CSV table of C-alpha atoms in Angstrom, one decimal:
chain,number,residue,atom,x,y,z
A,1,MET,CA,0.3,0.4,0.1
A,2,PHE,CA,1.5,3.6,-1.1
A,3,GLN,CA,1.8,5.8,1.6
A,4,VAL,CA,0.1,9.5,0.7
A,5,LEU,CA,3.1,11.8,1.6
A,6,GLN,CA,3.1,15.3,1.7
A,7,GLY,CA,6.0,17.7,0.0
A,8,HIS,CA,8.1,20.0,1.3
A,9,ILE,CA,11.7,19.9,1.2
A,10,GLN,CA,14.1,17.8,3.3
A,11,PRO,CA,17.3,18.8,4.1
A,12,ALA,CA,20.3,17.4,4.4
A,13,GLY,CA,20.4,14.9,7.0
A,14,HIS,CA,22.1,14.8,10.7
A,15,ARG,CA,25.4,12.8,10.9
A,16,SER,CA,24.8,10.0,12.7
A,17,ARG,CA,27.4,9.8,15.3
A,18,LYS,CA,27.8,6.1,15.6
A,19,ALA,CA,31.4,4.7,14.6
A,20,ARG,CA,31.8,3.6,11.0
A,21,LEU,CA,34.5,1.4,8.8
A,22,VAL,CA,34.3,4.3,6.5
A,23,SER,CA,34.7,8.3,7.4
A,24,LYS,CA,32.4,10.4,5.1
A,25,GLU,CA,35.2,11.7,3.7
A,26,GLY,CA,36.7,8.4,3.1
A,27,ARG,CA,38.9,7.2,6.4
A,28,CYS,CA,39.6,3.9,7.1
A,29,ASN,CA,38.1,3.9,11.1
A,30,ILE,CA,40.1,1.2,12.1
A,31,GLU,CA,43.3,-0.2,14.0
A,32,PHE,CA,46.1,-2.7,14.4
A,33,GLY,CA,47.1,-4.6,17.3
A,34,ASN,CA,50.0,-7.4,18.9
A,35,ILE,CA,51.8,-6.1,15.6
A,36,GLU,CA,55.2,-8.4,16.7
A,37,TYR,CA,58.5,-5.9,16.8
A,38,SER,CA,60.0,-8.0,13.4
A,39,ASN,CA,56.9,-6.7,11.6
A,40,HIS,CA,58.4,-2.5,11.9
A,41,LEU,CA,61.2,-3.5,10.0
A,42,ALA,CA,59.0,-4.1,6.7
A,43,TYR,CA,57.9,0.0,7.1
A,44,MET,CA,62.0,0.3,7.0
A,45,VAL,CA,62.0,-1.4,4.3
A,46,ASP,CA,59.4,0.5,1.7
A,47,LEU,CA,61.0,4.0,3.6
A,48,TRP,CA,60.0,5.9,0.0
A,49,THR,CA,55.9,4.1,0.4
A,50,THR,CA,57.0,5.0,4.2
A,51,PHE,CA,57.6,9.0,4.0
A,52,VAL,CA,55.0,9.4,1.9
A,53,GLU,CA,52.0,8.3,3.8
A,54,ILE,CA,53.6,9.9,7.3
A,55,ARG,CA,52.1,13.2,7.7
A,56,TRP,CA,53.0,16.7,6.5
A,57,ARG,CA,54.8,17.7,9.9
A,58,PHE,CA,57.1,14.8,9.3
A,59,VAL,CA,57.8,15.4,6.4
A,60,LEU,CA,58.6,18.9,7.2
A,61,LEU,CA,60.2,17.4,10.6
A,62,LEU,CA,62.3,15.5,7.8
A,63,PHE,CA,63.4,18.0,5.6
A,64,VAL,CA,64.5,20.7,8.3
A,65,ALA,CA,66.4,17.4,10.5
A,66,SER,CA,67.9,16.0,7.3
A,67,PHE,CA,69.9,19.5,5.3
A,68,THR,CA,70.1,20.2,9.3
A,69,GLY,CA,72.3,17.6,10.3
A,70,SER,CA,73.7,16.1,7.9
A,71,TRP,CA,75.1,20.0,7.9
A,72,PHE,CA,76.7,19.6,11.6
A,73,ILE,CA,78.1,16.7,10.2
A,74,PHE,CA,79.9,17.2,7.8
A,75,SER,CA,80.9,19.9,10.5
A,76,LEU,CA,82.9,17.5,12.8
A,77,LEU,CA,84.2,15.9,10.5
A,78,TRP,CA,86.3,19.6,9.0
A,79,TYR,CA,86.5,20.5,12.6
A,80,TRP,CA,88.5,17.4,13.7
A,81,ILE,CA,91.0,17.3,9.6
A,82,ALA,CA,91.8,21.3,10.6
A,83,LYS,CA,92.6,20.6,14.1
A,84,SER,CA,94.4,17.6,13.1
A,85,ASN,CA,96.4,20.7,10.6
A,86,GLY,CA,96.8,22.8,13.3
A,87,ASP,CA,94.3,25.7,11.8
A,88,LEU,CA,92.3,26.3,14.8
A,89,THR,CA,92.7,29.5,17.1
A,90,GLY,CA,95.4,29.5,18.9
A,91,GLN,CA,96.8,26.5,18.0
A,92,ASN,CA,101.1,27.0,17.4
A,93,ARG,CA,101.5,26.9,14.1
A,94,THR,CA,105.3,26.7,12.8
A,95,ASP,CA,106.6,28.7,10.3
A,96,GLY,CA,105.3,27.8,6.3
A,97,HIS,CA,102.3,25.7,7.6
A,98,VAL,CA,100.0,25.0,5.4
A,99,GLN,CA,96.3,25.0,6.1
A,100,CYS,CA,93.7,22.0,4.2
A,101,VAL,CA,90.8,24.4,4.8
A,102,ASP,CA,92.0,28.6,4.6
A,103,ASN,CA,89.8,30.3,7.1
A,104,VAL,CA,88.3,27.4,9.1
A,105,ASN,CA,89.6,28.1,12.9
A,106,GLY,CA,86.7,27.0,14.8
A,107,LEU,CA,83.3,25.0,14.8
A,108,THR,CA,81.5,28.0,13.6
A,109,THR,CA,83.6,28.8,10.6
A,110,ALA,CA,83.3,24.2,10.3
A,111,PHE,CA,80.2,24.8,10.0
A,112,LEU,CA,79.7,27.6,7.5
A,113,TYR,CA,81.7,25.9,5.7
A,114,SER,CA,80.1,22.9,5.1
A,115,LEU,CA,76.4,24.5,4.8
A,116,GLU,CA,78.8,26.7,2.1
A,117,THR,CA,79.9,23.4,0.5
A,118,GLN,CA,76.6,21.2,0.5
A,119,THR,CA,74.5,23.6,-0.8
A,120,THR,CA,76.8,25.2,-3.2
A,121,ILE,CA,76.2,29.0,-2.1
A,122,GLY,CA,80.7,29.6,-2.8
A,123,TYR,CA,81.4,32.7,-0.4
A,124,GLY,CA,84.6,33.4,-1.4
A,125,GLY,CA,85.8,33.5,1.8
A,126,ARG,CA,86.9,29.6,2.8
A,127,ALA,CA,88.1,26.5,0.4
A,128,LEU,CA,90.1,24.2,-0.1
A,129,THR,CA,94.4,25.0,-0.3
A,130,GLY,CA,94.8,20.8,-2.3
A,131,HIS,CA,97.4,20.7,-0.2
A,132,CYS,CA,94.8,17.8,2.5
A,133,VAL,CA,93.9,14.5,-0.4
A,134,GLY,CA,91.9,13.8,3.2
A,135,THR,CA,90.1,17.5,2.2
A,136,VAL,CA,89.2,16.3,-1.6
A,137,ALA,CA,87.9,13.0,-0.2
A,138,LEU,CA,85.9,14.6,2.3
A,139,ILE,CA,84.0,17.2,-0.3
A,140,ILE,CA,83.1,14.3,-2.3
A,141,VAL,CA,81.0,12.2,-0.2
A,142,GLN,CA,79.2,16.1,1.2
A,143,SER,CA,78.6,16.5,-2.8
A,144,LEU,CA,77.5,13.5,-3.5
A,145,ILE,CA,75.4,13.1,0.0
A,146,GLY,CA,74.0,16.3,-0.7
A,147,VAL,CA,72.7,15.6,-4.2
A,148,PHE,CA,71.7,12.4,-2.5
A,149,ILE,CA,69.6,14.4,-0.1
A,150,ASN,CA,68.1,16.8,-2.4
A,151,CYS,CA,66.8,14.1,-4.7
A,152,PHE,CA,65.1,12.3,-2.1
A,153,MET,CA,63.0,15.4,-0.3
A,154,CYS,CA,62.2,17.1,-3.1
A,155,GLY,CA,60.3,13.8,-5.0
A,156,VAL,CA,59.0,13.1,-1.7
A,157,ILE,CA,57.7,16.7,-1.7
A,158,LEU,CA,56.2,15.8,-5.0
A,159,ALA,CA,54.9,12.5,-4.4
A,160,LYS,CA,53.0,13.8,-1.6
A,161,ILE,CA,51.5,17.2,-3.2
A,162,SER,CA,50.5,15.1,-6.5
A,163,LEU,CA,48.8,12.2,-4.4
A,164,PRO,CA,45.9,10.9,-5.9
A,165,LYS,CA,43.4,11.0,-2.7
A,166,ASN,CA,43.9,14.6,-3.4
A,167,ARG,CA,42.5,14.6,-6.4
A,168,ALA,CA,39.7,12.7,-5.2
A,169,LYS,CA,38.5,15.6,-2.9
A,170,THR,CA,37.2,17.0,-5.3
A,171,VAL,CA,34.4,14.5,-5.8
A,172,THR,CA,31.5,14.7,-3.4
A,173,PHE,CA,29.4,12.8,-2.3
A,174,SER,CA,25.0,13.3,-1.3
A,175,ASP,CA,24.9,14.1,2.8
A,176,THR,CA,22.2,11.3,3.0
A,177,ALA,CA,20.6,8.2,0.2
A,178,VAL,CA,16.8,8.3,-0.6
A,179,ILE,CA,14.7,5.6,-0.9
A,180,CYS,CA,11.5,6.0,-3.7
A,181,LEU,CA,10.6,4.7,-7.5
A,182,LYS,CA,12.2,5.0,-9.7
A,183,LYS,CA,11.1,3.4,-13.1
A,184,GLY,CA,8.7,1.3,-12.4
A,185,SER,CA,11.7,-0.4,-9.3
A,186,LEU,CA,11.8,1.2,-5.8
A,187,CYS,CA,15.3,1.9,-6.3
A,188,LEU,CA,18.6,3.6,-2.7
A,189,LEU,CA,19.2,6.9,-4.4
A,190,ILE,CA,22.6,8.0,-4.1
A,191,ARG,CA,23.8,11.0,-5.6
A,192,VAL,CA,27.4,12.4,-6.6
A,193,ALA,CA,29.7,15.0,-8.2
A,194,ASN,CA,32.5,16.4,-9.5
A,195,LEU,CA,33.4,19.5,-9.0
A,196,ARG,CA,36.5,20.2,-11.0
A,197,LYS,CA,36.2,21.0,-14.9
A,198,THR,CA,38.2,17.9,-15.9
A,199,LEU,CA,36.9,14.3,-16.1
A,200,LEU,CA,37.6,11.0,-14.4
A,201,ILE,CA,38.2,8.2,-16.7
A,202,GLY,CA,36.7,4.8,-17.1
A,203,SER,CA,35.3,5.7,-13.6
A,204,GLN,CA,33.4,2.6,-12.2
A,205,ILE,CA,30.6,2.4,-9.1
A,206,TYR,CA,30.3,0.1,-6.7
A,207,GLY,CA,29.7,-0.7,-2.4
A,208,LYS,CA,30.0,-2.3,-0.2
A,209,LEU,CA,27.6,-3.6,2.4
A,210,LEU,CA,29.0,-4.1,6.4
A,211,ARG,CA,26.7,-5.8,8.7
A,212,THR,CA,27.3,-8.5,11.2
A,213,THR,CA,25.9,-11.2,9.9
A,214,THR,CA,25.7,-14.9,12.6
A,215,THR,CA,26.4,-18.0,10.0
A,216,PRO,CA,24.2,-21.7,10.5
A,217,ASP,CA,27.5,-22.6,12.5
A,218,GLY,CA,26.4,-20.2,15.5
A,219,ASP,CA,29.8,-18.2,14.4
A,220,THR,CA,30.0,-14.7,14.1
A,221,ILE,CA,31.0,-12.2,11.2
A,222,ILE,CA,32.1,-9.1,12.3
A,223,LEU,CA,31.9,-6.8,8.7
A,224,ASP,CA,30.3,-9.2,6.7
A,225,GLN,CA,30.7,-7.3,3.1
A,226,VAL,CA,27.5,-8.1,0.7
A,227,ASP,CA,28.3,-6.7,-3.0
A,228,ILE,CA,26.1,-3.6,-3.4
A,229,ASP,CA,25.7,-2.8,-7.7
A,230,PHE,CA,24.9,1.0,-8.2
A,231,VAL,CA,24.1,2.1,-12.5
A,232,VAL,CA,22.6,5.2,-13.5
A,233,ASP,CA,21.1,5.6,-17.0
A,234,ALA,CA,24.0,6.0,-19.1
A,235,GLY,CA,25.3,2.6,-18.0
A,236,LYS,CA,27.4,1.5,-15.4
A,237,ASP,CA,30.7,1.5,-16.5
A,238,ASN,CA,33.6,4.3,-18.1
A,239,LEU,CA,30.9,7.0,-16.8
A,240,PHE,CA,30.7,10.3,-19.0
A,241,PHE,CA,30.9,12.1,-15.5
A,242,VAL,CA,30.9,15.7,-16.5
A,243,CYS,CA,28.2,16.9,-14.9
A,244,PRO,CA,26.6,15.7,-11.9
A,245,MET,CA,24.9,12.5,-11.9
A,246,THR,CA,22.4,10.1,-9.7
A,247,LEU,CA,23.6,6.5,-8.7
A,248,TYR,CA,20.0,3.9,-8.1
A,249,HIS,CA,20.8,-0.1,-6.3
A,250,VAL,CA,17.0,-1.7,-7.5
A,251,ILE,CA,16.4,-3.1,-4.4
A,252,ASN,CA,14.5,-6.3,-5.6
A,253,ARG,CA,14.6,-10.0,-4.4
A,254,SER,CA,19.3,-10.5,-4.0
A,255,SER,CA,18.8,-7.4,-2.7
A,256,PRO,CA,20.1,-7.3,0.9
A,257,PHE,CA,17.4,-4.3,0.9
A,258,TYR,CA,14.6,-6.3,0.6
A,259,GLU,CA,13.2,-7.5,3.9
A,260,MET,CA,13.4,-3.6,5.1
A,261,SER,CA,10.6,-1.3,5.5
A,262,ALA,CA,10.2,2.7,5.9
A,263,ASP,CA,9.4,1.4,9.7
A,264,SER,CA,12.5,-1.3,10.1
A,265,LEU,CA,14.8,0.4,8.7
A,266,PRO,CA,16.2,3.2,10.7
A,267,HIS,CA,16.8,0.8,13.3
A,268,GLN,CA,18.6,-1.8,11.3
A,269,ASP,CA,22.7,-1.7,12.4
A,270,PHE,CA,24.9,-1.8,8.9
A,271,GLU,CA,26.8,0.2,6.6
A,272,LEU,CA,27.1,1.5,2.9
A,273,VAL,CA,29.9,2.0,2.1
A,274,VAL,CA,30.2,3.9,-1.5
A,275,PHE,CA,33.3,3.5,-4.2
A,276,LEU,CA,33.8,5.1,-7.0
A,277,ASP,CA,36.7,5.1,-9.0
A,278,GLY,CA,38.4,6.4,-12.0
A,279,THR,CA,41.6,8.2,-13.6
A,280,ALA,CA,42.8,11.3,-13.3
A,281,GLU,CA,42.4,13.5,-16.7
A,282,SER,CA,45.0,15.8,-16.4
A,283,THR,CA,47.1,13.7,-14.2
A,284,SER,CA,46.6,11.1,-15.6
A,285,SER,CA,46.6,9.0,-12.4
A,286,SER,CA,44.2,6.4,-10.5
A,287,CYS,CA,42.3,7.5,-7.5
A,288,GLN,CA,39.7,6.5,-6.0
A,289,VAL,CA,37.1,7.9,-3.7
A,290,ARG,CA,34.7,6.6,-1.2
A,291,THR,CA,32.0,7.7,2.2
A,292,SER,CA,29.7,5.4,3.7
A,293,TYR,CA,26.0,5.8,5.2
A,294,VAL,CA,24.2,3.9,8.0
A,295,PRO,CA,20.7,3.7,7.9
A,296,GLN,CA,19.7,7.4,9.9
A,297,GLU,CA,21.1,8.9,6.7
A,298,ILE,CA,19.2,6.6,4.5
A,299,GLN,CA,15.6,8.9,4.1
A,300,TRP,CA,13.1,5.8,3.1
A,301,GLY,CA,10.1,8.1,1.1
A,302,TYR,CA,11.9,10.8,-0.3
A,303,SER,CA,13.9,12.0,-3.9
A,304,PHE,CA,16.6,14.2,-4.3
A,305,LEU,CA,15.4,17.5,-5.9
A,306,PRO,CA,16.8,18.7,-9.8
A,307,ILE,CA,20.0,20.5,-9.7
A,308,ILE,CA,20.6,21.3,-13.5
A,309,SER,CA,19.3,23.9,-15.4
A,310,ARG,CA,20.2,25.5,-19.1
A,311,THR,CA,20.6,29.6,-18.6
A,312,LYS,CA,19.8,31.8,-21.9
A,313,THR,CA,23.0,31.7,-23.1
A,314,GLY,CA,22.5,27.9,-23.6
A,315,LYS,CA,25.2,26.4,-21.0
A,316,TYR,CA,24.3,23.6,-18.5
A,317,ARG,CA,24.3,25.0,-15.2
A,318,VAL,CA,25.0,22.7,-11.4
A,319,ASP,CA,22.6,24.1,-8.7
A,320,PHE,CA,24.6,22.7,-5.4
A,321,SER,CA,23.0,24.3,-2.7
A,322,ASN,CA,20.2,21.6,-3.7
A,323,PHE,CA,22.8,18.5,-4.1
A,324,SER,CA,21.9,17.4,-0.9
A,325,LYS,CA,18.6,18.4,-0.5
A,326,SER,CA,15.3,16.2,-1.4
A,327,VAL,CA,11.7,16.5,-0.8
A,328,ARG,CA,9.0,13.6,0.1
A,329,VAL,CA,7.3,11.7,-2.4
A,330,THR,CA,5.0,8.8,-2.5
A,331,THR,CA,6.9,5.3,-1.9
A,332,PRO,CA,6.0,1.9,-1.1
A,333,HIS,CA,5.9,0.8,2.4
A,334,CYS,CA,8.0,-1.7,1.7
A,335,VAL,CA,9.5,-3.7,-1.3
A,336,SER,CA,6.0,-6.5,-0.6
A,337,CYS,CA,3.4,-4.4,0.0
A,338,PHE,CA,5.2,-2.4,-4.0
A,339,GLU,CA,5.0,-5.9,-4.9
A,340,THR,CA,1.5,-6.6,-3.7
A,341,ASP,CA,0.1,-4.2,-5.0
A,342,ALA,CA,2.4,-4.7,-8.5
A,343,ASP,CA,0.5,-8.1,-8.5
A,344,GLN,CA,-2.9,-7.1,-8.1
A,345,ARG,CA,-2.6,-3.9,-11.1
A,346,ASN,CA,-1.7,-6.7,-13.1
A,347,HIS,CA,-4.1,-9.2,-11.6
A,348,ASN,CA,-6.7,-7.0,-12.6
A,349,SER,CA,-5.7,-5.2,-15.8
A,350,SER,CA,-5.7,-8.7,-16.9
A,351,ARG,CA,-9.3,-9.5,-15.6
A,352,ASP,CA,-9.9,-6.5,-17.8
A,353,GLY,CA,-8.7,-7.5,-21.0
A,354,GLU,CA,-10.4,-11.0,-20.8
A,355,ASN,CA,-13.7,-9.6,-20.8
A,356,HIS,CA,-12.7,-7.4,-23.1
A,357,ASN,CA,-11.3,-10.1,-25.5
A,358,GLN,CA,-14.7,-12.2,-24.4
A,359,GLN,CA,-17.3,-9.5,-25.5
A,360,GLN,CA,-15.8,-9.1,-29.3
A,361,LYS,CA,-15.7,-13.0,-29.3
A,362,SER,CA,-19.5,-12.6,-28.0
A,363,GLY,CA,-20.1,-9.8,-30.0
A,364,ILE,CA,-23.3,-7.6,-29.4
A,365,ASP,CA,-28.0,-9.2,-30.2
A,366,ASN,CA,-29.4,-7.6,-33.3
A,367,LEU,CA,-32.9,-7.4,-32.3
A,368,GLY,CA,-33.4,-6.5,-36.6
A,369,PHE,CA,-31.6,-9.3,-37.5
A,370,GLN,CA,-33.5,-12.3,-38.7
A,371,VAL,CA,-32.3,-16.0,-39.8
A,372,ILE,CA,-33.2,-17.1,-44.1
A,373,ASP,CA,-32.2,-20.5,-44.9
A,374,ILE,CA,-30.8,-20.4,-48.2
A,375,HIS,CA,-31.2,-23.3,-50.8
A,376,ASP,CA,-28.8,-24.0,-53.8
A,377,SER,CA,-30.0,-23.1,-56.6
A,378,VAL,CA,-29.1,-23.8,-60.8
A,379,ASP,CA,-26.3,-20.7,-61.3
A,380,ILE,CA,-28.4,-19.1,-64.5
A,381,THR,CA,-26.5,-16.5,-66.7
A,382,LYS,CA,-28.1,-13.9,-69.0
A,383,MET,CA,-26.8,-13.4,-72.4
């Protein structure tokens, strides 16, 4: 039986504070415990991924520490060479003493020389004399290590800036999902929009329903995953994602929402995670956007407001103020109610069709019609 629902606009629903596996922004709420200490070495083996994935504050700290630390370590080596050669201030120098490095006569000047060497500043006040073999070897080693640190840190910063997940921040989902009739079927609808004009090539959309289930053997499965198929009017894969799209999942007998109703939905315990995979057109990097919905964020008997219009100049305009807003519509109370009503309507229409066919076959009695016997006669043709 259909509910008679008054039409009024429903704003975006409040976000539930219940702990969920995937946040609305796509971050996974999970932690690992009781990991053996030896397994932590695996993070050090894959240094590149570890440095790319750490937070920005640690990257900046590593950036400062790597350069400052290398300058200071090499300054100690330059100080040791100067001290061994007797170049420091206060040391007894003999006549004809040859310095290894000019104007390095203390720890401060040794640090400045180390900084100038690694950054290739070259003020000209301090320089090698070329009379010490150790200084030549040390300057080669410091220059090579400085180049390596420069390349590594610049690569880490560039990789973090161009991470595909940053592109995912310009793809947004509606705050709530709705359930209403679409093309003669009861469907779950979600809206998604690309905030950039550049496309996501080869976009694919799918979902996972996470819930706790109990097997016939009595085992409890936490976060049991059930596939949820989402489609749009243009298909399922390789979407033309140039404007906001409405995804819909048909609630049929194979859907996990089949046994739910408008009354029982808010009391369910599940989490619907929606994924969108695609390749950024400008960078050719693959990215994934995800969000989640809990039962309190799914509105039964609502439909999204239209947001796409056409201006007088011929351009298509998207009104994002109505992106997550919905309005009440006439919707079945449950899927079984909808199927029962549909079967009844089909049955009534089939009966009406049979009566109509019987009427056509039996005809209508004509009271002015008389039955005449026709006898065989000889056909006579006059010439």
